[in-house]
Amino acid sequence: AVEHLVADTVVLSEVFRLQVQHNKDILIERDTLTSEIQSMLEQLKEEREMRKHKEAAVAKKEALYLRTMAARRSIHESCMEQEAVIANVESRIAEKEKEMEEMKEVIAAKDRDIILMKEELQRAKKRTEELRQQQAACVKEYEALTGNPGEKLLEKFRRVAETWMPAG
């Protein structure tokens, strides 16, 4: 039973290590997404500046009616395309923000899992130590009562346990 608890403790420790690595990977991905959002915000600002410049050009050309109408129509179409691009970028920003919120929730859940796993690990270690102390006390009492070495008794139990439990 003690060896089984020790094996379980080793497995739990490995799972905990993998969980911590997974959380680090999530943090790296979050940082990458934050960088992408910042880049998109800068692109959005540039697009808005370009739009302002085009609108100023439309105002200057209104003096010449025929040229102005053609230019205005062209610029209007360009503005509509830019608005579509801006709407698309804003939509992508909203999606990335939503993804970041979801990742924060995942990270919070993983952090809670880690805390629970740490608590379980501590309980398993404490229980293992209690079992070892009980085993030592039983061996000591056995030796005091029988005068036989306790290690021989433990070896008998180990052999019995091996016949009851499959190998591996």
PDB file of C-alpha atoms in Angstrom:
ATOM      1  CA  ALA A   1       0.000   0.000   0.000  1.00  0.00           C
ATOM      2  CA  VAL A   2       2.867   2.367   0.838  1.00  0.00           C
ATOM      3  CA  GLU A   3       4.591   1.642  -2.465  1.00  0.00           C
ATOM      4  CA  HIS A   4       1.282   2.226  -4.243  1.00  0.00           C
ATOM      5  CA  LEU A   5       0.888   5.571  -2.449  1.00  0.00           C
ATOM      6  CA  VAL A   6       4.479   6.492  -3.330  1.00  0.00           C
ATOM      7  CA  ALA A   7       3.826   5.589  -6.984  1.00  0.00           C
ATOM      8  CA  ASP A   8       0.635   7.656  -6.935  1.00  0.00           C
ATOM      9  CA  THR A   9       2.598  10.559  -5.447  1.00  0.00           C
ATOM     10  CA  VAL A  10       5.140  10.328  -8.266  1.00  0.00           C
ATOM     11  CA  VAL A  11       2.374  10.290 -10.887  1.00  0.00           C
ATOM     12  CA  LEU A  12       0.606  13.221  -9.228  1.00  0.00           C
ATOM     13  CA  SER A  13       3.874  15.145  -9.123  1.00  0.00           C
ATOM     14  CA  GLU A  14       4.433  14.544 -12.864  1.00  0.00           C
ATOM     15  CA  VAL A  15       0.870  15.615 -13.675  1.00  0.00           C
ATOM     16  CA  PHE A  16       1.429  18.767 -11.637  1.00  0.00           C
ATOM     17  CA  ARG A  17       4.650  19.509 -13.536  1.00  0.00           C
ATOM     18  CA  LEU A  18       2.885  19.061 -16.875  1.00  0.00           C
ATOM     19  CA  GLN A  19       0.050  21.318 -15.693  1.00  0.00           C
ATOM     20  CA  VAL A  20       2.530  24.064 -14.789  1.00  0.00           C
ATOM     21  CA  GLN A  21       4.199  23.747 -18.225  1.00  0.00           C
ATOM     22  CA  HIS A  22       0.801  23.937 -19.916  1.00  0.00           C
ATOM     23  CA  ASN A  23       0.008  27.118 -17.971  1.00  0.00           C
ATOM     24  CA  LYS A  24       3.317  28.646 -19.090  1.00  0.00           C
ATOM     25  CA  ASP A  25       2.428  27.830 -22.703  1.00  0.00           C
ATOM     26  CA  ILE A  26      -0.959  29.515 -22.265  1.00  0.00           C
ATOM     27  CA  LEU A  27       0.747  32.638 -20.868  1.00  0.00           C
ATOM     28  CA  ILE A  28       3.079  32.772 -23.881  1.00  0.00           C
ATOM     29  CA  GLU A  29       0.120  32.449 -26.233  1.00  0.00           C
ATOM     30  CA  ARG A  30      -1.705  35.213 -24.334  1.00  0.00           C
ATOM     31  CA  ASP A  31       1.320  37.507 -24.724  1.00  0.00           C
ATOM     32  CA  THR A  32       1.406  36.768 -28.450  1.00  0.00           C
ATOM     33  CA  LEU A  33      -2.273  37.632 -28.785  1.00  0.00           C
ATOM     34  CA  THR A  34      -1.742  40.863 -26.847  1.00  0.00           C
ATOM     35  CA  SER A  35       1.021  41.824 -29.259  1.00  0.00           C
ATOM     36  CA  GLU A  36      -1.221  41.054 -32.233  1.00  0.00           C
ATOM     37  CA  ILE A  37      -4.013  43.197 -30.789  1.00  0.00           C
ATOM     38  CA  GLN A  38      -1.594  46.085 -30.253  1.00  0.00           C
ATOM     39  CA  SER A  39      -0.463  45.771 -33.862  1.00  0.00           C
ATOM     40  CA  MET A  40      -4.068  45.777 -35.019  1.00  0.00           C
ATOM     41  CA  LEU A  41      -4.786  48.893 -32.946  1.00  0.00           C
ATOM     42  CA  GLU A  42      -1.882  50.674 -34.601  1.00  0.00           C
ATOM     43  CA  GLN A  43      -3.106  49.561 -38.012  1.00  0.00           C
ATOM     44  CA  LEU A  44      -6.574  50.873 -37.133  1.00  0.00           C
ATOM     45  CA  LYS A  45      -5.112  54.250 -36.178  1.00  0.00           C
ATOM     46  CA  GLU A  46      -3.214  54.418 -39.479  1.00  0.00           C
ATOM     47  CA  GLU A  47      -6.366  53.500 -41.388  1.00  0.00           C
ATOM     48  CA  ARG A  48      -8.303  56.264 -39.619  1.00  0.00           C
ATOM     49  CA  GLU A  49      -5.568  58.783 -40.413  1.00  0.00           C
ATOM     50  CA  MET A  50      -5.669  57.754 -44.075  1.00  0.00           C
ATOM     51  CA  ARG A  51      -9.429  58.187 -44.039  1.00  0.00           C
ATOM     52  CA  LYS A  52      -9.125  61.726 -42.625  1.00  0.00           C
ATOM     53  CA  HIS A  53      -6.637  62.681 -45.328  1.00  0.00           C
ATOM     54  CA  LYS A  54      -8.915  61.382 -48.078  1.00  0.00           C
ATOM     55  CA  GLU A  55     -11.879  63.295 -46.705  1.00  0.00           C
ATOM     56  CA  ALA A  56      -9.795  66.494 -46.692  1.00  0.00           C
ATOM     57  CA  ALA A  57      -8.924  65.869 -50.331  1.00  0.00           C
ATOM     58  CA  VAL A  58     -12.638  65.569 -51.148  1.00  0.00           C
ATOM     59  CA  ALA A  59     -13.353  68.956 -49.528  1.00  0.00           C
ATOM     60  CA  LYS A  60     -10.656  70.711 -51.662  1.00  0.00           C
ATOM     61  CA  LYS A  61     -11.928  69.237 -54.946  1.00  0.00           C
ATOM     62  CA  GLU A  62     -15.574  70.247 -54.501  1.00  0.00           C
ATOM     63  CA  ALA A  63     -14.838  73.584 -56.308  1.00  0.00           C
ATOM     64  CA  LEU A  64     -14.585  71.808 -59.638  1.00  0.00           C
ATOM     65  CA  TYR A  65     -17.944  70.134 -59.985  1.00  0.00           C
ATOM     66  CA  LEU A  66     -17.259  67.487 -62.614  1.00  0.00           C
ATOM     67  CA  ARG A  67     -13.893  66.439 -61.248  1.00  0.00           C
ATOM     68  CA  THR A  68     -15.196  66.659 -57.738  1.00  0.00           C
ATOM     69  CA  MET A  69     -18.123  64.329 -58.362  1.00  0.00           C
ATOM     70  CA  ALA A  70     -15.907  61.656 -59.928  1.00  0.00           C
ATOM     71  CA  ALA A  71     -13.255  62.072 -57.240  1.00  0.00           C
ATOM     72  CA  ARG A  72     -15.838  62.145 -54.491  1.00  0.00           C
ATOM     73  CA  ARG A  73     -17.468  58.973 -55.773  1.00  0.00           C
ATOM     74  CA  SER A  74     -14.075  57.278 -55.947  1.00  0.00           C
ATOM     75  CA  ILE A  75     -13.092  58.428 -52.477  1.00  0.00           C
ATOM     76  CA  HIS A  76     -16.483  57.465 -51.094  1.00  0.00           C
ATOM     77  CA  GLU A  77     -16.016  53.939 -52.398  1.00  0.00           C
ATOM     78  CA  SER A  78     -12.540  53.863 -50.928  1.00  0.00           C
ATOM     79  CA  CYS A  79     -13.895  55.062 -47.596  1.00  0.00           C
ATOM     80  CA  MET A  80     -16.522  52.345 -47.627  1.00  0.00           C
ATOM     81  CA  GLU A  81     -13.815  49.764 -48.239  1.00  0.00           C
ATOM     82  CA  GLN A  82     -11.790  51.254 -45.392  1.00  0.00           C
ATOM     83  CA  GLU A  83     -14.823  51.179 -43.122  1.00  0.00           C
ATOM     84  CA  ALA A  84     -15.226  47.537 -44.009  1.00  0.00           C
ATOM     85  CA  VAL A  85     -11.548  46.981 -43.230  1.00  0.00           C
ATOM     86  CA  ILE A  86     -11.924  48.940 -39.977  1.00  0.00           C
ATOM     87  CA  ALA A  87     -15.061  46.991 -39.066  1.00  0.00           C
ATOM     88  CA  ASN A  88     -13.197  43.783 -39.842  1.00  0.00           C
ATOM     89  CA  VAL A  89     -10.228  44.848 -37.712  1.00  0.00           C
ATOM     90  CA  GLU A  90     -12.535  45.917 -34.887  1.00  0.00           C
ATOM     91  CA  SER A  91     -14.327  42.602 -35.155  1.00  0.00           C
ATOM     92  CA  ARG A  92     -11.011  40.755 -34.976  1.00  0.00           C
ATOM     93  CA  ILE A  93     -10.003  42.861 -31.968  1.00  0.00           C
ATOM     94  CA  ALA A  94     -13.273  41.966 -30.254  1.00  0.00           C
ATOM     95  CA  GLU A  95     -12.669  38.286 -31.038  1.00  0.00           C
ATOM     96  CA  LYS A  96      -9.127  38.457 -29.669  1.00  0.00           C
ATOM     97  CA  GLU A  97     -10.365  40.209 -26.532  1.00  0.00           C
ATOM     98  CA  LYS A  98     -12.983  37.499 -26.106  1.00  0.00           C
ATOM     99  CA  GLU A  99     -10.302  34.835 -26.598  1.00  0.00           C
ATOM    100  CA  MET A 100      -8.139  36.569 -24.004  1.00  0.00           C
ATOM    101  CA  GLU A 101     -11.028  36.576 -21.528  1.00  0.00           C
ATOM    102  CA  GLU A 102     -11.610  32.894 -22.206  1.00  0.00           C
ATOM    103  CA  MET A 103      -7.903  32.221 -21.711  1.00  0.00           C
ATOM    104  CA  LYS A 104      -7.988  34.149 -18.434  1.00  0.00           C
ATOM    105  CA  GLU A 105     -10.866  31.937 -17.326  1.00  0.00           C
ATOM    106  CA  VAL A 106      -8.945  28.830 -18.394  1.00  0.00           C
ATOM    107  CA  ILE A 107      -5.857  30.047 -16.544  1.00  0.00           C
ATOM    108  CA  ALA A 108      -7.940  30.742 -13.442  1.00  0.00           C
ATOM    109  CA  ALA A 109      -9.434  27.243 -13.665  1.00  0.00           C
ATOM    110  CA  LYS A 110      -5.967  25.726 -14.152  1.00  0.00           C
ATOM    111  CA  ASP A 111      -4.681  27.713 -11.171  1.00  0.00           C
ATOM    112  CA  ARG A 112      -7.546  26.333  -9.069  1.00  0.00           C
ATOM    113  CA  ASP A 113      -6.692  22.835 -10.331  1.00  0.00           C
ATOM    114  CA  ILE A 114      -3.065  23.355  -9.376  1.00  0.00           C
ATOM    115  CA  ILE A 115      -4.061  24.448  -5.890  1.00  0.00           C
ATOM    116  CA  LEU A 116      -6.262  21.358  -5.526  1.00  0.00           C
ATOM    117  CA  MET A 117      -3.498  19.112  -6.841  1.00  0.00           C
ATOM    118  CA  LYS A 118      -1.021  20.645  -4.391  1.00  0.00           C
ATOM    119  CA  GLU A 119      -3.463  20.010  -1.560  1.00  0.00           C
ATOM    120  CA  GLU A 120      -3.969  16.423  -2.735  1.00  0.00           C
ATOM    121  CA  LEU A 121      -0.219  15.943  -2.974  1.00  0.00           C
ATOM    122  CA  GLN A 122       0.239  17.257   0.566  1.00  0.00           C
ATOM    123  CA  ARG A 123      -2.495  14.945   1.851  1.00  0.00           C
ATOM    124  CA  ALA A 124      -0.952  11.973   0.035  1.00  0.00           C
ATOM    125  CA  LYS A 125       2.478  12.775   1.473  1.00  0.00           C
ATOM    126  CA  LYS A 126       1.006  13.146   4.943  1.00  0.00           C
ATOM    127  CA  ARG A 127      -0.906   9.866   4.596  1.00  0.00           C
ATOM    128  CA  THR A 128       2.226   8.107   3.314  1.00  0.00           C
ATOM    129  CA  GLU A 129       4.153   9.347   6.328  1.00  0.00           C
ATOM    130  CA  GLU A 130       1.354   8.270   8.672  1.00  0.00           C
ATOM    131  CA  LEU A 131       1.359   4.788   7.124  1.00  0.00           C
ATOM    132  CA  ARG A 132       5.144   4.561   7.464  1.00  0.00           C
ATOM    133  CA  GLN A 133       4.902   5.563  11.112  1.00  0.00           C
ATOM    134  CA  GLN A 134       2.137   2.996  11.692  1.00  0.00           C
ATOM    135  CA  GLN A 135       4.226   0.347   9.956  1.00  0.00           C
ATOM    136  CA  ALA A 136       7.246   1.193  12.114  1.00  0.00           C
ATOM    137  CA  ALA A 137       5.114   1.090  15.267  1.00  0.00           C
ATOM    138  CA  CYS A 138       3.605  -2.255  14.285  1.00  0.00           C
ATOM    139  CA  VAL A 139       7.030  -3.725  13.514  1.00  0.00           C
ATOM    140  CA  LYS A 140       8.366  -2.445  16.826  1.00  0.00           C
ATOM    141  CA  GLU A 141       5.410  -3.946  18.703  1.00  0.00           C
ATOM    142  CA  TYR A 142       5.779  -7.224  16.791  1.00  0.00           C
ATOM    143  CA  GLU A 143       9.466  -7.395  17.684  1.00  0.00           C
ATOM    144  CA  ALA A 144       8.699  -6.601  21.326  1.00  0.00           C
ATOM    145  CA  LEU A 145       5.984  -9.261  21.542  1.00  0.00           C
ATOM    146  CA  THR A 146       7.657 -12.038  19.534  1.00  0.00           C
ATOM    147  CA  GLY A 147      11.349 -11.285  19.696  1.00  0.00           C
ATOM    148  CA  ASN A 148      11.525 -11.951  15.940  1.00  0.00           C
ATOM    149  CA  PRO A 149      12.899  -9.367  13.548  1.00  0.00           C
ATOM    150  CA  GLY A 150      10.093  -7.289  12.025  1.00  0.00           C
ATOM    151  CA  GLU A 151      11.702  -7.256   8.580  1.00  0.00           C
ATOM    152  CA  LYS A 152      10.923 -10.976   8.130  1.00  0.00           C
ATOM    153  CA  LEU A 153       7.241 -10.336   8.828  1.00  0.00           C
ATOM    154  CA  LEU A 154       7.217  -7.437   6.369  1.00  0.00           C
ATOM    155  CA  GLU A 155       8.853  -9.650   3.745  1.00  0.00           C
ATOM    156  CA  LYS A 156       6.052 -12.230   4.169  1.00  0.00           C
ATOM    157  CA  PHE A 157       3.440  -9.535   3.608  1.00  0.00           C
ATOM    158  CA  ARG A 158       5.289  -8.301   0.557  1.00  0.00           C
ATOM    159  CA  ARG A 159       5.308 -11.787  -0.945  1.00  0.00           C
ATOM    160  CA  VAL A 160       1.583 -12.199  -0.206  1.00  0.00           C
ATOM    161  CA  ALA A 161       0.851  -8.792  -1.703  1.00  0.00           C
ATOM    162  CA  GLU A 162       2.802  -9.702  -4.837  1.00  0.00           C
ATOM    163  CA  THR A 163       0.649 -12.779  -5.382  1.00  0.00           C
ATOM    164  CA  TRP A 164      -2.557 -10.726  -5.007  1.00  0.00           C
ATOM    165  CA  MET A 165      -1.487  -7.825  -7.199  1.00  0.00           C
ATOM    166  CA  PRO A 166      -0.664  -8.191 -10.903  1.00  0.00           C
ATOM    167  CA  ALA A 167       2.857  -7.272 -11.921  1.00  0.00           C
ATOM    168  CA  GLY A 168       3.379  -3.766 -13.344  1.00  0.00           C
TER     169      GLY A 168
END
